[in-house]
């Protein structure tokens, strides 16, 4: 090899090694699916995550959003992530109780009473411990987004006390904690995929459902429901999931960018979600729904009724995680 060729080769190698990581890496397309409409705070969180990740990766990691259940319901998308067909999703944590049953702790009714308590519980040791159980199930979690406190709507009557739910056919997430909670209120809980909910309400196959205010508004349940009651029975969170098969293909730098993008989008998403919930109440009333709050004394009574229904679940969970959960509740109750 002559001097010219050796010099050219050396220069090429030096240039390659001096290139920034974002320039060396391959372009990646990330299919990010979720159940919500494009006007929902979860979709806004996806968009912010995509913007941050695109910037951090120098334009190499691009997110394609698939909202409104385009890639299937929560369990179908979960299977797609586990199989490596889909890269990301942002389901409610409730959907994970089928593979890590201790996620059911997040759904225990009336366990937190404020957003500050909810954030402390999920961002602290309990939330991190639950996340650590997912890789063996083919999933990686990058943190929690806000979905909000869940509230009951129905077409029959306002819910002002536990007895008002007696006999109502209420659609619930296919989750045993939700089933038993509403059975304790003597309602008739019916598990049903979210995609089937609107037509079921419209046809009166079910009397009502329970969801955060922003979900109720975004999905136009006000068209088929008359009453919305601030039962605030469960705080709901979304969890940012990544396919482990996809995650394992990423470089350490790419993994770092994704975690940083998730962290940065979390603060923004929670802010817009909570602002949207507050605005949604006014919008639902303007759309013709009859809104009512539940008195603090009655909420305390409903909490006692619901707790009796969920006590047996703690016996089925890992005792160490149950203890951590109780310790964390004691800690955050001061916030």
mmCIF file of C-alpha atoms in Angstrom:
data_model
loop_
_atom_site.group_PDB
_atom_site.id
_atom_site.type_symbol
_atom_site.label_atom_id
_atom_site.label_comp_id
_atom_site.label_asym_id
_atom_site.label_seq_id
_atom_site.Cartn_x
_atom_site.Cartn_y
_atom_site.Cartn_z
ATOM 1 C CA UNK A 1 0.000 0.000 0.000
ATOM 2 C CA UNK A 2 1.526 3.308 -1.050
ATOM 3 C CA UNK A 3 1.848 6.305 1.244
ATOM 4 C CA UNK A 4 -1.142 8.063 -0.327
ATOM 5 C CA UNK A 5 -3.506 5.126 0.262
ATOM 6 C CA UNK A 6 -2.224 4.596 3.814
ATOM 7 C CA UNK A 7 -2.772 8.286 4.583
ATOM 8 C CA UNK A 8 -6.274 8.191 3.076
ATOM 9 C CA UNK A 9 -7.226 5.073 5.074
ATOM 10 C CA UNK A 10 -5.881 6.552 8.317
ATOM 11 C CA UNK A 11 -7.822 9.741 7.733
ATOM 12 C CA UNK A 12 -11.018 7.797 7.038
ATOM 13 C CA UNK A 13 -10.651 5.738 10.227
ATOM 14 C CA UNK A 14 -9.912 8.843 12.292
ATOM 15 C CA UNK A 15 -12.966 10.578 10.880
ATOM 16 C CA UNK A 16 -15.171 7.568 11.669
ATOM 17 C CA UNK A 17 -14.014 7.383 15.286
ATOM 18 C CA UNK A 18 -14.368 11.133 15.757
ATOM 19 C CA UNK A 19 -17.955 11.200 14.492
ATOM 20 C CA UNK A 20 -20.596 11.765 17.192
ATOM 21 C CA UNK A 21 -22.550 8.696 18.274
ATOM 22 C CA UNK A 22 -25.747 10.045 16.749
ATOM 23 C CA UNK A 23 -24.066 10.237 13.339
ATOM 24 C CA UNK A 24 -22.666 6.686 13.536
ATOM 25 C CA UNK A 25 -25.827 4.950 14.672
ATOM 26 C CA UNK A 26 -28.497 3.579 12.422
ATOM 27 C CA UNK A 27 -31.837 5.272 12.047
ATOM 28 C CA UNK A 28 -34.538 3.717 14.216
ATOM 29 C CA UNK A 29 -38.304 3.910 13.785
ATOM 30 C CA UNK A 30 -40.221 3.422 17.033
ATOM 31 C CA UNK A 31 -43.871 2.384 16.767
ATOM 32 C CA UNK A 32 -45.528 3.910 19.854
ATOM 33 C CA UNK A 33 -49.124 2.789 20.333
ATOM 34 C CA UNK A 34 -51.742 3.733 22.917
ATOM 35 C CA UNK A 35 -55.522 3.722 23.420
ATOM 36 C CA UNK A 36 -56.214 7.428 23.649
ATOM 37 C CA UNK A 37 -57.278 10.011 21.098
ATOM 38 C CA UNK A 38 -54.842 12.629 19.794
ATOM 39 C CA UNK A 39 -56.329 15.343 22.025
ATOM 40 C CA UNK A 40 -55.668 13.324 25.198
ATOM 41 C CA UNK A 41 -52.728 14.098 27.560
ATOM 42 C CA UNK A 42 -51.214 10.659 26.885
ATOM 43 C CA UNK A 43 -50.914 11.604 23.209
ATOM 44 C CA UNK A 44 -49.382 14.929 24.203
ATOM 45 C CA UNK A 45 -46.860 13.001 26.305
ATOM 46 C CA UNK A 46 -45.975 10.785 23.350
ATOM 47 C CA UNK A 47 -45.401 13.844 21.172
ATOM 48 C CA UNK A 48 -43.138 15.477 23.765
ATOM 49 C CA UNK A 49 -41.212 12.202 24.233
ATOM 50 C CA UNK A 50 -40.761 11.993 20.453
ATOM 51 C CA UNK A 51 -39.487 15.579 20.217
ATOM 52 C CA UNK A 52 -36.952 15.136 23.020
ATOM 53 C CA UNK A 53 -35.723 11.786 21.710
ATOM 54 C CA UNK A 54 -35.348 13.101 18.164
ATOM 55 C CA UNK A 55 -33.225 15.990 19.437
ATOM 56 C CA UNK A 56 -31.060 13.839 21.710
ATOM 57 C CA UNK A 57 -30.396 11.299 18.956
ATOM 58 C CA UNK A 58 -29.519 13.877 16.337
ATOM 59 C CA UNK A 59 -32.595 12.968 14.318
ATOM 60 C CA UNK A 60 -31.832 9.233 14.221
ATOM 61 C CA UNK A 61 -34.533 7.915 16.600
ATOM 62 C CA UNK A 62 -37.957 8.705 15.210
ATOM 63 C CA UNK A 63 -41.248 7.961 16.942
ATOM 64 C CA UNK A 64 -44.366 7.055 14.962
ATOM 65 C CA UNK A 65 -47.464 7.512 17.102
ATOM 66 C CA UNK A 66 -50.409 5.127 16.724
ATOM 67 C CA UNK A 67 -53.227 6.561 18.884
ATOM 68 C CA UNK A 68 -56.841 5.477 19.448
ATOM 69 C CA UNK A 69 -56.191 1.718 19.691
ATOM 70 C CA UNK A 70 -54.905 1.538 16.095
ATOM 71 C CA UNK A 71 -52.525 -1.249 17.150
ATOM 72 C CA UNK A 72 -55.109 -3.086 19.258
ATOM 73 C CA UNK A 73 -56.288 -3.024 22.852
ATOM 74 C CA UNK A 74 -53.929 -2.889 25.828
ATOM 75 C CA UNK A 75 -53.363 -6.628 26.067
ATOM 76 C CA UNK A 76 -52.843 -6.986 22.315
ATOM 77 C CA UNK A 77 -50.243 -4.212 22.368
ATOM 78 C CA UNK A 78 -48.598 -5.781 25.419
ATOM 79 C CA UNK A 79 -48.222 -9.054 23.508
ATOM 80 C CA UNK A 80 -46.850 -7.161 20.501
ATOM 81 C CA UNK A 81 -44.195 -5.553 22.719
ATOM 82 C CA UNK A 82 -43.257 -8.883 24.251
ATOM 83 C CA UNK A 83 -42.935 -10.359 20.764
ATOM 84 C CA UNK A 84 -40.863 -7.441 19.471
ATOM 85 C CA UNK A 85 -43.420 -6.490 16.801
ATOM 86 C CA UNK A 86 -44.167 -3.125 18.460
ATOM 87 C CA UNK A 87 -41.548 -0.978 20.189
ATOM 88 C CA UNK A 88 -43.470 1.130 22.735
ATOM 89 C CA UNK A 89 -46.836 1.669 24.395
ATOM 90 C CA UNK A 90 -48.280 3.649 27.295
ATOM 91 C CA UNK A 91 -51.054 1.570 28.884
ATOM 92 C CA UNK A 92 -52.674 2.013 32.252
ATOM 93 C CA UNK A 93 -50.741 0.125 34.934
ATOM 94 C CA UNK A 94 -53.890 -1.924 35.515
ATOM 95 C CA UNK A 95 -53.177 -3.914 32.351
ATOM 96 C CA UNK A 96 -49.952 -5.307 33.847
ATOM 97 C CA UNK A 97 -51.602 -7.057 36.811
ATOM 98 C CA UNK A 98 -52.038 -10.130 34.630
ATOM 99 C CA UNK A 99 -48.271 -10.654 34.317
ATOM 100 C CA UNK A 100 -47.012 -9.033 37.549
ATOM 101 C CA UNK A 101 -49.916 -9.323 39.965
ATOM 102 C CA UNK A 102 -48.383 -6.892 42.457
ATOM 103 C CA UNK A 103 -49.232 -4.072 40.031
ATOM 104 C CA UNK A 104 -52.704 -4.557 41.514
ATOM 105 C CA UNK A 105 -51.469 -2.605 44.541
ATOM 106 C CA UNK A 106 -51.495 0.563 42.437
ATOM 107 C CA UNK A 107 -55.220 -0.009 41.864
ATOM 108 C CA UNK A 108 -56.179 -0.354 45.511
ATOM 109 C CA UNK A 109 -59.076 2.078 46.034
ATOM 110 C CA UNK A 110 -58.592 5.301 47.959
ATOM 111 C CA UNK A 111 -54.922 4.518 48.678
ATOM 112 C CA UNK A 112 -53.815 8.060 47.744
ATOM 113 C CA UNK A 113 -55.759 11.287 48.020
ATOM 114 C CA UNK A 114 -53.591 13.776 46.101
ATOM 115 C CA UNK A 115 -51.359 14.026 43.055
ATOM 116 C CA UNK A 116 -48.346 14.635 45.298
ATOM 117 C CA UNK A 117 -48.985 11.346 47.101
ATOM 118 C CA UNK A 118 -49.503 9.508 43.812
ATOM 119 C CA UNK A 119 -46.224 10.800 42.358
ATOM 120 C CA UNK A 120 -44.336 9.936 45.544
ATOM 121 C CA UNK A 121 -45.708 6.392 45.522
ATOM 122 C CA UNK A 122 -44.930 5.687 41.862
ATOM 123 C CA UNK A 123 -41.607 7.518 41.571
ATOM 124 C CA UNK A 124 -40.361 6.039 44.846
ATOM 125 C CA UNK A 125 -39.257 2.558 45.940
ATOM 126 C CA UNK A 126 -42.614 0.855 45.280
ATOM 127 C CA UNK A 127 -42.910 2.044 41.686
ATOM 128 C CA UNK A 128 -39.285 1.142 40.989
ATOM 129 C CA UNK A 129 -39.681 -2.317 42.518
ATOM 130 C CA UNK A 130 -42.690 -3.036 40.322
ATOM 131 C CA UNK A 131 -40.767 -1.865 37.249
ATOM 132 C CA UNK A 132 -37.909 -4.232 38.150
ATOM 133 C CA UNK A 133 -40.284 -7.209 37.730
ATOM 134 C CA UNK A 134 -41.022 -6.459 34.069
ATOM 135 C CA UNK A 135 -37.819 -7.382 32.168
ATOM 136 C CA UNK A 136 -38.354 -11.092 32.849
ATOM 137 C CA UNK A 137 -41.770 -10.646 31.203
ATOM 138 C CA UNK A 138 -40.259 -9.135 28.055
ATOM 139 C CA UNK A 139 -40.945 -5.504 28.951
ATOM 140 C CA UNK A 140 -38.906 -2.478 30.031
ATOM 141 C CA UNK A 141 -40.569 0.471 31.785
ATOM 142 C CA UNK A 142 -39.191 4.008 31.687
ATOM 143 C CA UNK A 143 -41.493 5.549 34.287
ATOM 144 C CA UNK A 144 -45.059 6.626 34.947
ATOM 145 C CA UNK A 145 -47.327 9.212 33.371
ATOM 146 C CA UNK A 146 -50.519 10.671 34.797
ATOM 147 C CA UNK A 147 -53.944 9.346 33.849
ATOM 148 C CA UNK A 148 -55.783 10.802 36.824
ATOM 149 C CA UNK A 149 -58.311 9.934 39.487
ATOM 150 C CA UNK A 150 -61.076 7.675 38.192
ATOM 151 C CA UNK A 151 -64.718 8.710 38.480
ATOM 152 C CA UNK A 152 -68.042 7.010 37.813
ATOM 153 C CA UNK A 153 -70.470 8.022 35.076
ATOM 154 C CA UNK A 154 -73.843 6.420 34.429
ATOM 155 C CA UNK A 155 -77.207 6.953 32.768
ATOM 156 C CA UNK A 156 -79.393 6.294 35.834
ATOM 157 C CA UNK A 157 -78.602 8.577 38.787
ATOM 158 C CA UNK A 158 -75.921 10.634 40.546
ATOM 159 C CA UNK A 159 -73.571 8.734 42.854
ATOM 160 C CA UNK A 160 -73.587 10.550 46.183
ATOM 161 C CA UNK A 161 -73.070 7.512 48.437
ATOM 162 C CA UNK A 162 -72.031 3.862 48.114
ATOM 163 C CA UNK A 163 -75.647 2.658 47.978
ATOM 164 C CA UNK A 164 -76.256 4.631 44.787
ATOM 165 C CA UNK A 165 -74.159 2.072 42.898
ATOM 166 C CA UNK A 166 -76.373 -0.816 44.021
ATOM 167 C CA UNK A 167 -77.417 -2.813 40.951
ATOM 168 C CA UNK A 168 -75.759 -0.573 38.355
ATOM 169 C CA UNK A 169 -74.065 -2.379 35.477
ATOM 170 C CA UNK A 170 -70.648 -0.701 35.480
ATOM 171 C CA UNK A 171 -67.992 -1.446 32.895
ATOM 172 C CA UNK A 172 -64.616 -1.945 34.557
ATOM 173 C CA UNK A 173 -61.105 -2.735 33.362
ATOM 174 C CA UNK A 174 -60.610 -6.525 33.188
ATOM 175 C CA UNK A 175 -58.773 -6.519 36.508
ATOM 176 C CA UNK A 176 -59.689 -8.463 39.684
ATOM 177 C CA UNK A 177 -59.127 -5.509 42.034
ATOM 178 C CA UNK A 178 -61.613 -3.383 40.081
ATOM 179 C CA UNK A 179 -64.085 -6.262 39.919
ATOM 180 C CA UNK A 180 -64.067 -6.824 43.675
ATOM 181 C CA UNK A 181 -64.129 -3.110 44.493
ATOM 182 C CA UNK A 182 -67.374 -2.567 42.610
ATOM 183 C CA UNK A 183 -68.867 -5.778 43.917
ATOM 184 C CA UNK A 184 -68.278 -4.348 47.395
ATOM 185 C CA UNK A 185 -70.428 -1.380 46.357
ATOM 186 C CA UNK A 186 -73.071 -3.912 45.221
ATOM 187 C CA UNK A 187 -72.729 -2.801 41.626
ATOM 188 C CA UNK A 188 -72.656 -5.317 38.795
ATOM 189 C CA UNK A 189 -69.133 -4.886 37.362
ATOM 190 C CA UNK A 190 -68.666 -6.023 33.773
ATOM 191 C CA UNK A 191 -65.103 -6.397 32.438
ATOM 192 C CA UNK A 192 -64.883 -5.145 28.882
ATOM 193 C CA UNK A 193 -62.170 -3.892 26.482
ATOM 194 C CA UNK A 194 -62.109 -0.113 26.214
ATOM 195 C CA UNK A 195 -62.727 -0.249 22.463
ATOM 196 C CA UNK A 196 -66.150 -1.834 23.091
ATOM 197 C CA UNK A 197 -67.237 0.646 25.750
ATOM 198 C CA UNK A 198 -68.912 3.474 23.802
ATOM 199 C CA UNK A 199 -71.306 1.212 21.846
ATOM 200 C CA UNK A 200 -72.112 -0.692 25.059
ATOM 201 C CA UNK A 201 -73.069 2.580 26.765
ATOM 202 C CA UNK A 202 -75.016 3.729 23.720
ATOM 203 C CA UNK A 203 -77.032 0.502 23.529
ATOM 204 C CA UNK A 204 -77.564 0.480 27.326
ATOM 205 C CA UNK A 205 -75.839 -2.912 27.547
ATOM 206 C CA UNK A 206 -74.098 -1.277 30.517
ATOM 207 C CA UNK A 207 -75.376 1.575 32.684
ATOM 208 C CA UNK A 208 -72.070 3.264 33.315
ATOM 209 C CA UNK A 209 -68.309 3.181 33.485
ATOM 210 C CA UNK A 210 -65.418 4.695 35.434
ATOM 211 C CA UNK A 211 -62.520 6.703 34.049
ATOM 212 C CA UNK A 212 -60.628 9.959 34.604
ATOM 213 C CA UNK A 213 -62.427 13.140 33.533
ATOM 214 C CA UNK A 214 -60.142 13.727 30.539
ATOM 215 C CA UNK A 215 -60.872 10.221 29.181
ATOM 216 C CA UNK A 216 -64.615 10.746 29.663
ATOM 217 C CA UNK A 217 -64.433 13.995 27.689
ATOM 218 C CA UNK A 218 -62.048 12.855 24.958
ATOM 219 C CA UNK A 219 -64.178 9.798 24.179
ATOM 220 C CA UNK A 220 -67.428 11.799 24.190
ATOM 221 C CA UNK A 221 -69.110 9.666 26.814
ATOM 222 C CA UNK A 222 -71.241 12.728 27.551
ATOM 223 C CA UNK A 223 -73.192 11.749 24.424
ATOM 224 C CA UNK A 224 -74.355 8.506 26.065
ATOM 225 C CA UNK A 225 -74.110 9.260 29.817
ATOM 226 C CA UNK A 226 -76.090 11.718 31.919
ATOM 227 C CA UNK A 227 -74.370 11.704 35.320
ATOM 228 C CA UNK A 228 -70.715 12.155 36.279
ATOM 229 C CA UNK A 229 -69.769 11.803 39.947
ATOM 230 C CA UNK A 230 -66.430 12.707 41.517
ATOM 231 C CA UNK A 231 -65.910 9.382 43.297
ATOM 232 C CA UNK A 232 -62.099 9.641 42.927
ATOM 233 C CA UNK A 233 -61.994 5.962 43.871
ATOM 234 C CA UNK A 234 -58.659 5.050 42.273
ATOM 235 C CA UNK A 235 -55.661 7.039 41.105
ATOM 236 C CA UNK A 236 -54.696 5.784 37.655
ATOM 237 C CA UNK A 237 -51.310 6.036 36.000
ATOM 238 C CA UNK A 238 -49.980 5.152 32.583
ATOM 239 C CA UNK A 239 -46.656 3.368 32.338
ATOM 240 C CA UNK A 240 -44.146 3.966 29.529
ATOM 241 C CA UNK A 241 -43.320 0.505 28.172
ATOM 242 C CA UNK A 242 -40.627 -0.590 25.743
ATOM 243 C CA UNK A 243 -40.230 -3.982 24.116
ATOM 244 C CA UNK A 244 -37.282 -5.720 25.791
ATOM 245 C CA UNK A 245 -36.338 -7.271 22.445
ATOM 246 C CA UNK A 246 -36.066 -3.774 20.975
ATOM 247 C CA UNK A 247 -34.345 -2.381 24.087
ATOM 248 C CA UNK A 248 -31.660 -5.054 23.931
ATOM 249 C CA UNK A 249 -30.830 -4.008 20.356
ATOM 250 C CA UNK A 250 -30.101 -0.446 21.451
ATOM 251 C CA UNK A 251 -26.676 0.919 22.274
ATOM 252 C CA UNK A 252 -26.074 2.218 25.825
ATOM 253 C CA UNK A 253 -26.233 5.756 24.428
ATOM 254 C CA UNK A 254 -29.610 5.102 22.797
ATOM 255 C CA UNK A 255 -30.979 3.596 26.008
ATOM 256 C CA UNK A 256 -29.774 6.648 27.907
ATOM 257 C CA UNK A 257 -31.482 9.013 25.465
ATOM 258 C CA UNK A 258 -34.738 7.109 25.757
ATOM 259 C CA UNK A 259 -34.675 7.184 29.553
ATOM 260 C CA UNK A 260 -33.850 10.896 29.556
ATOM 261 C CA UNK A 261 -36.654 11.593 27.063
ATOM 262 C CA UNK A 262 -39.060 9.672 29.287
ATOM 263 C CA UNK A 263 -37.949 11.611 32.366
ATOM 264 C CA UNK A 264 -38.300 14.974 30.623
ATOM 265 C CA UNK A 265 -41.671 14.182 29.093
ATOM 266 C CA UNK A 266 -43.016 12.883 32.438
ATOM 267 C CA UNK A 267 -43.004 16.321 34.096
ATOM 268 C CA UNK A 268 -44.683 17.912 31.081
ATOM 269 C CA UNK A 269 -47.265 15.139 30.647
ATOM 270 C CA UNK A 270 -48.329 15.255 34.288
ATOM 271 C CA UNK A 271 -48.793 19.015 34.114
ATOM 272 C CA UNK A 272 -50.945 18.950 30.980
ATOM 273 C CA UNK A 273 -52.904 15.921 32.204
ATOM 274 C CA UNK A 274 -53.869 17.548 35.486
ATOM 275 C CA UNK A 275 -54.756 20.816 33.805
ATOM 276 C CA UNK A 276 -56.885 18.890 31.306
ATOM 277 C CA UNK A 277 -58.730 17.064 34.100
ATOM 278 C CA UNK A 278 -59.692 20.350 35.718
ATOM 279 C CA UNK A 279 -60.879 21.802 32.414
ATOM 280 C CA UNK A 280 -62.721 18.591 31.503
ATOM 281 C CA UNK A 281 -65.171 18.974 34.384
ATOM 282 C CA UNK A 282 -66.315 22.343 33.054
ATOM 283 C CA UNK A 283 -66.493 20.975 29.511
ATOM 284 C CA UNK A 284 -68.553 17.941 30.582
ATOM 285 C CA UNK A 285 -71.034 20.190 32.378
ATOM 286 C CA UNK A 286 -71.208 22.444 29.322
ATOM 287 C CA UNK A 287 -71.936 19.346 27.217
ATOM 288 C CA UNK A 288 -74.961 18.627 29.385
ATOM 289 C CA UNK A 289 -73.722 16.171 31.996
ATOM 290 C CA UNK A 290 -74.944 16.509 35.582
ATOM 291 C CA UNK A 291 -71.858 16.711 37.817
ATOM 292 C CA UNK A 292 -71.730 16.119 41.549
ATOM 293 C CA UNK A 293 -69.047 15.797 44.184
ATOM 294 C CA UNK A 294 -69.117 13.263 47.027
ATOM 295 C CA UNK A 295 -68.826 14.511 50.604
ATOM 296 C CA UNK A 296 -65.568 13.816 52.475
ATOM 297 C CA UNK A 297 -67.472 11.793 55.085
ATOM 298 C CA UNK A 298 -69.041 9.591 52.408
ATOM 299 C CA UNK A 299 -65.700 9.149 50.623
ATOM 300 C CA UNK A 300 -64.220 7.937 53.912
ATOM 301 C CA UNK A 301 -67.088 5.490 54.276
ATOM 302 C CA UNK A 302 -66.662 4.261 50.697
ATOM 303 C CA UNK A 303 -62.964 3.788 51.405
ATOM 304 C CA UNK A 304 -63.788 1.468 54.316
ATOM 305 C CA UNK A 305 -66.220 -0.556 52.206
ATOM 306 C CA UNK A 306 -63.716 -0.917 49.365
ATOM 307 C CA UNK A 307 -60.829 -1.842 51.663
ATOM 308 C CA UNK A 308 -62.732 -4.830 52.965
ATOM 309 C CA UNK A 309 -63.081 -6.067 49.392
ATOM 310 C CA UNK A 310 -59.375 -5.849 48.546
ATOM 311 C CA UNK A 311 -57.841 -7.211 51.750
ATOM 312 C CA UNK A 312 -57.622 -10.754 50.420
ATOM 313 C CA UNK A 313 -55.473 -9.617 47.482
ATOM 314 C CA UNK A 314 -52.595 -8.747 49.788
ATOM 315 C CA UNK A 315 -52.451 -12.409 50.828
ATOM 316 C CA UNK A 316 -51.805 -13.336 47.173
ATOM 317 C CA UNK A 317 -48.972 -10.855 46.647
ATOM 318 C CA UNK A 318 -45.284 -11.009 47.513
ATOM 319 C CA UNK A 319 -45.169 -10.196 51.268
ATOM 320 C CA UNK A 320 -42.030 -8.075 50.853
ATOM 321 C CA UNK A 321 -43.730 -5.888 48.230
ATOM 322 C CA UNK A 322 -46.885 -5.628 50.343
ATOM 323 C CA UNK A 323 -44.782 -4.439 53.287
ATOM 324 C CA UNK A 324 -43.032 -1.914 51.050
ATOM 325 C CA UNK A 325 -46.414 -0.694 49.817
ATOM 326 C CA UNK A 326 -47.687 -0.186 53.350
ATOM 327 C CA UNK A 327 -44.476 1.495 54.451
ATOM 328 C CA UNK A 328 -44.655 3.845 51.467
ATOM 329 C CA UNK A 329 -48.296 4.711 52.176
ATOM 330 C CA UNK A 330 -47.311 5.634 55.717
ATOM 331 C CA UNK A 331 -44.486 7.792 54.381
ATOM 332 C CA UNK A 332 -46.457 9.617 51.722
ATOM 333 C CA UNK A 333 -49.517 10.167 53.942
ATOM 334 C CA UNK A 334 -47.557 13.062 55.418
ATOM 335 C CA UNK A 335 -47.348 14.813 52.029
#
